[in-house]
C-alpha positions as a printed Julia matrix, in Angstrom:
499×3 Matrix{Float64}:
  31.27   70.15  50.04
  29.56   73.34  50.78
  29.05   72.95  54.66
  16.55  115.23  51.86
  16.57  120.11  50.29
  13.41  122.0   51.46
  11.99  123.92  48.55
  10.81  127.69  49.56
   7.82  128.87  47.48
   7.72  132.49  46.87
   4.04  134.25  46.33
   4.22  137.26  44.53
   1.19  139.54  43.77
   1.23  140.44  39.82
  -0.12  144.01  39.5
  -3.13  144.57  37.06
  -2.42  147.17  33.82
  -6.09  148.05  34.36
  -5.9   148.83  38.06
  -7.61  152.14  39.29
  -7.46  153.19  42.9
 -10.99  153.2   44.39
 -12.01  157.24  45.05
 -13.98  157.36  48.35
 -16.52  160.06  48.22
 -15.88  161.11  51.75
 -12.45  161.9   51.02
 -14.14  164.92  48.33
 -15.65  166.59  51.29
 -14.26  169.35  53.36
 -12.06  168.15  56.76
 -14.21  168.95  59.83
 -12.19  170.06  62.9
 -13.16  169.68  66.33
 -12.39  172.33  68.67
  -9.18  171.61  70.61
  -7.79  169.0   68.64
  -4.94  169.1   66.54
  -4.72  168.44  62.97
  -1.49  166.82  63.63
  -3.21  164.06  65.52
  -4.69  162.46  62.55
  -1.19  162.31  60.94
  -0.03  160.56  63.8
  -2.98  158.16  64.14
  -2.28  157.2   60.46
   1.48  156.78  60.78
   0.65  154.65  64.04
  -1.59  152.11  61.68
   0.83  151.85  59.12
   3.4   150.95  61.46
   1.36  148.64  63.22
   0.51  146.83  59.57
   4.04  146.52  58.94
   4.76  144.49  61.89
   1.72  142.48  61.64
   3.43  141.82  58.17
   6.55  141.14  59.39
   5.2   138.79  62.13
   3.55  136.58  59.47
   6.48  136.42  57.26
   8.58  135.36  60.7
   5.76  132.5   61.34
   5.91  131.5   57.58
   9.61  131.44  57.27
  10.05  129.55  60.79
   7.45  126.93  59.67
   9.78  126.16  56.52
  12.77  125.92  58.81
  11.18  123.49  60.99
   9.97  121.53  58.29
  13.53  121.45  56.76
  14.99  120.36  60.27
  12.37  117.61  60.7
  14.13  114.29  60.54
  13.66  111.33  58.38
  11.54  109.32  61.0
   9.53  111.94  62.08
   8.22  113.12  58.72
   7.73  109.37  58.1
   5.64  108.76  61.58
   3.68  111.85  60.94
   2.8   110.56  57.44
   2.12  107.2   58.83
  -0.07  108.67  61.76
  -2.26  110.39  59.63
  -3.23  107.26  57.44
  -3.72  104.99  60.38
  -5.09  106.95  63.36
  -8.92  106.08  63.52
  -8.64  104.6   60.54
  -7.01  101.1   61.58
 -10.19   99.08  61.24
 -10.43   99.78  57.54
  -6.53   98.15  56.72
  -5.93   94.97  55.35
  -4.67   92.54  58.07
  -0.5    93.24  56.93
  -1.16   96.8   56.78
  -2.54   96.58  60.6
   0.21   94.4   61.47
   3.02   96.45  60.67
   1.2    99.69  61.38
   0.63   98.0   65.06
   4.31   97.49  65.47
   5.61  100.95  64.06
   3.25  103.09  65.92
   3.03  100.91  69.12
   4.57  104.08  71.12
   1.09  105.8   70.65
  -1.0   103.99  73.2
  -4.43  104.95  71.31
  -3.2   103.62  67.9
  -1.67  100.52  69.51
  -5.16  100.04  71.08
  -6.84  101.17  68.19
  -4.97   98.34  65.78
  -4.45   95.81  68.33
  -8.46   95.86  68.87
  -8.72   95.62  65.21
  -6.34   92.78  64.55
  -7.9    90.74  67.63
 -11.03   90.91  65.89
  -9.92   89.14  62.8
  -8.57   86.4   64.75
 -10.69   83.01  64.03
 -11.65   80.61  66.83
  -9.06   78.22  65.63
  -6.69   80.8   66.63
  -5.41   81.67  63.0
  -5.86   85.01  61.04
  -7.23   84.78  57.67
  -6.5    80.89  58.16
  -3.09   81.82  56.71
   0.45   80.88  58.35
   2.47   84.02  57.12
  -0.66   85.86  58.3
  -1.05   84.51  61.43
   2.85   84.49  61.93
   3.07   88.3   61.39
   0.25   88.8   64.12
   2.01   86.9   66.62
   4.89   88.78  66.25
   3.26   92.21  66.46
   0.75   91.02  69.16
   3.97   89.46  71.1
   5.64   92.88  70.36
   2.92   94.86  72.31
   2.85   92.36  75.4
  -0.16   90.34  74.13
  -0.81   87.01  74.69
  -0.28   84.82  71.4
  -0.6    80.94  72.97
  -3.79   80.32  70.63
  -2.0    81.76  67.56
   1.37   79.83  68.16
  -0.81   76.65  68.9
  -2.56   76.91  65.62
   0.77   76.96  64.07
   1.99   74.26  65.11
  -0.62   71.92  63.68
   0.57   73.36  60.28
   4.09   71.47  60.44
   4.68   69.27  57.46
   7.98   66.71  56.81
  10.36   68.35  54.73
  11.93   66.49  51.82
  15.41   65.75  53.19
  17.8    63.05  53.51
  19.42   62.56  56.91
  22.69   60.77  57.38
  24.83   59.55  60.5
  28.17   59.93  61.13
  30.38   58.12  63.34
  34.06   59.52  63.95
  36.87   58.07  65.89
  40.54   58.5   65.91
  41.18   54.84  65.82
  39.32   51.74  64.57
  36.21   51.13  66.59
  33.28   48.89  66.87
  30.09   50.42  67.56
  26.44   49.36  68.26
  23.46   51.06  66.85
  19.8    50.8   68.41
  16.84   52.45  66.86
  14.27   50.44  68.74
  14.32   47.38  67.14
  17.7    45.48  69.09
  21.0    46.55  68.82
  23.29   46.36  65.78
  26.87   46.05  65.29
  29.23   47.89  62.69
  32.7    48.43  62.55
  34.6    51.59  61.71
  37.88   50.89  60.33
  40.97   53.32  60.79
  40.17   54.78  57.12
  36.61   55.58  58.72
  35.05   53.08  56.31
  31.98   51.45  57.95
  31.01   47.89  57.34
  28.83   45.45  59.14
  24.86   45.16  59.4
  23.31   48.58  60.96
  19.58   47.29  60.75
  16.92   48.48  58.83
  16.7    51.69  59.95
  20.13   52.63  58.07
  22.18   52.03  55.06
  25.45   52.31  54.26
  26.14   55.58  52.14
  28.64   58.05  50.68
  31.16   55.33  49.8
  30.25   53.48  53.04
  31.87   56.51  55.39
  27.98   57.29  56.36
  24.63   55.81  57.06
  21.8    56.92  55.32
  18.69   57.03  58.04
  15.84   55.63  56.8
  12.51   57.96  56.51
  10.69   55.68  58.38
  12.95   56.44  61.47
  13.26   59.96  61.38
  11.52   60.48  64.81
  12.76   57.23  66.5
  15.43   57.76  69.11
  18.88   56.54  67.7
  21.6    55.29  70.22
  25.31   55.11  69.46
  27.92   53.39  71.79
  31.35   52.39  70.68
  34.47   50.8   72.47
  36.62   54.04  71.73
  36.21   57.51  72.19
  33.85   58.6   69.27
  31.59   61.6   68.02
  28.48   61.09  66.4
  26.67   63.6   64.1
  23.38   64.17  62.07
  23.98   65.64  58.61
  21.37   66.26  56.0
  20.96   67.42  52.41
  18.31   67.96  49.86
  17.41   64.9   47.27
  19.67   64.95  44.71
  18.38   66.24  41.29
  19.7    65.86  37.75
  22.38   67.77  36.9
  22.18   69.3   40.46
  25.06   69.58  43.07
  24.97   67.75  46.42
  25.33   70.08  49.34
  25.71   68.7   52.68
  24.89   70.53  55.9
  25.99   69.51  59.39
  23.23   69.69  62.1
  23.95   71.21  65.34
  23.37   67.53  66.89
  26.39   66.72  67.23
  27.81   64.72  70.33
  30.76   63.32  71.93
  31.02   60.04  73.83
  33.72   58.22  75.68
  34.53   54.61  75.29
  31.57   52.53  76.38
  29.15   55.74  76.87
  26.02   56.44  74.56
  25.11   59.2   72.25
  21.3    59.91  71.45
  19.85   61.52  68.61
  16.24   62.24  67.32
  15.6    63.61  64.06
  12.57   65.97  64.16
  12.56   68.04  60.93
   9.46   70.15  59.89
   8.36   72.88  57.78
   4.98   74.84  57.6
   1.94   74.41  55.16
  -1.42   74.37  54.83
  -1.39   72.0   52.13
   0.82   68.72  51.53
   4.08   70.41  50.28
   6.11   72.82  52.21
   5.58   76.52  52.09
   8.55   78.35  52.2
   7.79   81.73  52.7
   5.48   80.57  55.16
   7.97   78.59  57.15
  10.09   81.64  57.47
   7.85   83.57  59.07
   6.29   80.51  61.21
   9.93   79.9   62.59
  10.74   83.8   63.34
   7.37   83.95  65.23
   8.1    80.92  67.11
  11.48   82.32  67.96
  10.0    85.49  69.31
   7.7    83.78  71.56
  10.5    81.39  72.85
   9.34   78.33  71.51
  12.11   75.85  70.26
  12.87   76.4   66.5
  15.55   73.63  65.87
  13.56   71.39  64.04
  12.44   73.81  61.88
  16.09   75.65  60.7
  17.34   72.48  58.25
  14.53   72.73  55.92
  15.41   76.29  55.86
  18.81   76.07  55.61
  18.68   73.5   53.14
  16.2    75.34  50.57
  17.95   78.85  51.1
  19.59   78.76  47.63
  16.28   78.36  46.03
  14.47   81.35  47.67
  16.59   84.13  47.68
  14.07   85.99  46.05
  12.39   86.05  49.84
  15.85   87.25  51.09
  16.35   83.92  53.21
  19.45   85.23  54.35
  17.94   87.93  56.39
  15.76   85.5   58.21
  18.59   83.1   58.64
  20.92   85.18  60.14
  18.11   86.36  62.76
  17.49   82.79  63.4
  20.97   81.25  63.87
  23.43   84.1   64.04
  25.8    82.25  61.1
  28.34   84.64  59.77
  27.63   82.81  56.18
  24.18   84.98  56.24
  25.69   88.13  57.28
  27.95   87.76  54.09
  25.18   86.99  52.2
  23.06   90.28  53.68
  26.18   92.66  53.07
  27.16   91.65  49.62
  23.72   91.58  48.25
  22.81   95.32  49.73
  22.96   97.74  46.57
  25.63  100.59  46.01
  23.13  102.95  46.86
  22.24  101.03  50.18
  19.12   99.42  49.21
  18.22   95.58  49.12
  16.28   94.25  46.11
  15.82   90.54  45.69
  12.09   90.52  44.84
  10.43   93.53  42.87
   9.79   95.43  45.69
  13.26   97.36  47.46
  11.37   98.84  50.23
  10.4    95.81  51.52
  13.26   93.85  51.13
  15.45   96.7   52.68
  13.04   96.26  55.44
  13.89   92.56  55.95
  17.8    93.74  55.49
  17.17   96.52  58.7
  15.87   93.77  60.89
  18.82   91.44  60.58
  21.73   94.31  60.73
  20.27   96.85  63.13
  22.99   99.55  64.05
  25.12   98.71  61.59
  27.14  100.33  58.82
  24.75   98.65  56.08
  21.88   99.9   57.94
  23.17  103.55  58.08
  23.44  103.14  54.19
  20.17  101.85  54.08
  18.48  104.74  56.19
  20.66  107.35  54.07
  18.98  105.63  50.88
  15.38  105.78  52.8
  15.99  109.6   53.06
  16.36  110.11  49.37
  13.38  107.91  48.48
  11.33  109.52  51.01
   8.1   110.99  49.58
   7.02  114.76  49.99
   4.09  113.64  52.72
   6.88  111.66  54.58
   5.98  107.97  53.4
   7.45  105.7   51.21
   6.63  103.95  47.97
   3.96  106.32  46.91
   2.09  106.27  50.21
   2.5   102.58  50.88
   1.27  101.95  54.3
   2.53   98.39  54.75
   5.93   99.2   53.4
   6.35  102.45  54.97
   5.38  100.75  58.9
   7.62   98.07  57.85
  10.7   100.38  57.22
   9.78  102.39  60.19
   9.43   99.17  62.63
  12.95   97.75  61.04
  14.89  101.31  61.24
  13.29  103.13  63.91
  11.6   100.79  66.38
   9.7   102.25  69.04
   9.24  101.14  72.8
   5.5    99.63  73.11
   3.41  101.9   75.04
   1.95  100.31  78.12
  -1.99   99.48  77.7
  -4.67   98.03  79.87
  -3.37   94.72  80.74
   0.31   95.26  79.97
   3.57   96.3   81.38
   6.46   98.15  80.07
   9.77   96.51  80.27
  13.08   97.96  81.43
  15.67   99.02  78.92
  18.22   96.15  78.85
  21.35   98.22  78.33
  20.49  100.82  80.87
  20.91   97.95  83.38
  24.31   96.76  81.8
  22.83   93.79  79.94
  23.44   93.18  76.45
  21.18   93.21  73.32
  22.19   90.43  70.57
  20.16   87.95  68.42
  18.7    85.16  70.38
  20.94   82.37  69.14
  24.02   84.45  69.96
  22.37   84.47  73.62
  21.49   81.01  73.68
  25.13   79.89  73.42
  26.87   82.35  75.79
  24.39   83.07  78.1
  20.36   83.61  79.58
  17.91   85.65  77.76
  16.42   88.3   80.39
  12.8    88.53  79.51
  11.67   91.25  81.5
  14.27   93.85  79.73
  13.7    95.03  76.46
  16.4    96.03  73.59
  15.51   99.46  72.83
  16.17  100.24  69.13
  16.06   97.09  67.72
  13.21   94.95  66.56
  13.92   91.2   67.07
  17.04   91.32  69.92
  16.71   89.99  73.04
  18.32   91.24  76.35
  21.19   88.82  77.44
  23.0    88.41  80.79
  26.15   87.74  78.96
  28.19   89.96  76.26
  28.48   87.93  73.32
  32.42   87.07  72.32
  33.46   89.23  69.5
  35.26   87.04  66.65
  37.86   87.46  64.58
  37.43   88.87  61.04
  38.38   85.27  59.45
  35.76   83.58  61.95
  33.37   86.15  60.18
  34.49   84.75  56.54
  35.9    88.08  55.8
  39.0    89.72  55.28
  41.23   92.68  56.1
  42.2    94.61  53.01
  45.78   95.72  52.43
  46.81   99.54  52.33
  45.18  100.65  48.75
  42.52   98.34  48.62
  38.78   98.63  49.11
  36.3    96.51  50.1
  33.44   95.96  47.56
  30.87   95.89  50.86
  30.23   97.68  53.84
  32.73   96.96  56.53
  32.01   95.32  59.78
  33.64   95.34  63.24
  35.55   92.38  64.29
  37.83   91.39  67.3
  40.92   92.27  64.99
  39.85   95.18  63.03
  36.71   97.61  62.78
  37.1    96.93  58.89
  36.46   93.53  58.23
  35.4    93.25  54.57
  32.84   90.66  53.79
  33.18   91.16  50.05
  36.02   91.44  48.05
  39.36   93.48  48.44
  39.98   95.52  45.33
  42.41   98.28  44.46
């Protein structure tokens, strides 16, 4: 079971061979001398003028060289922000929806651009709350507007109307250290089953269930997916929901254990309800739309547990969308962190689709302030255009990379407030799922320098290297990927150790 060198341009005046000095007829006339005025004074004035000319020339050269040095010292993000600013400012209403969204997030610290792009974006919202009647665009708009402290309720409500039931198979496992008799109830009356010492199930579980997986589990009927299921046993027990994709010819069955695992003492009851959804504007699930919609809901404090099973089960089929990046943000599972680190190219970028700039931005979103992000930013510096942008001046990709790598704290505009920096108040920045496990999310604080992390009142405990599914390379061995820190080492290899 697989549960940046600045080029200095030198300008030279080429002497023309046919050049002849101009002759002033005034110079052919006899000089006139005024009484009491020394002839020497004229020479001094001439010398003084020449000195002034030389000084002006030196000053101009100094200014020119200073400009060159300043440009050379300009950082990667400063050049990129300047490039994007030129393309967006006073032009946001002419951009596509996606360009507006990413530009709004990247340039949110500029109140005038924020106001301009936000106004242009909101102007595209339809009466039903959607943007372009498109799930991905609406989800992105929700993320951008929420990032700039704009109410997104109407757009979120529209997204939730696009939920669909995905094609997943669900199972119930009941485990006990000893043989036990259990009662199941899904609304149509209690049904009794027996679980033997070898964990096999016997008896009549009722119409909502059928014996499965060599009688170790119970398959839950699709007709009962949204029903409340109760389990009670005469011995201490654990009940767990599992799921998988439907079996395909020649395909491999991969089972996933849901987060819905509950323990009950003898005579006590556990309750389960399967709520599993994806997003689509048609009858079948749209995986990319579901990724962005779930991320948007997470950003706005909506529960996302009902959407993650579908995303997890179909992740391997959608690697081209960099599903691991989304799932690490949404679940904080070390499995997805390993996938992200292992899929990073030696040069520092990510490329799972045909666009390495877009994919690198996705990777940076998931692993900010890490060794992997440092490598990615170094690659960005190498690939940065002379104008400061990326991908031949592509607005969306440049804005996305800037928001992911160098996020700015949004400026306060009319009707909004600026949040305090989380870590300045001795709180902790981490992913949303990590905080939900260890503490409480502090919504009045902002995690500056990260795009999607939340402020938590409790620090996340550092996991060991083995808990991160990594290993500590022996002396003389190197890791095939970037190292990550762990509780027992600063160099935990999530790839392969090799000599």
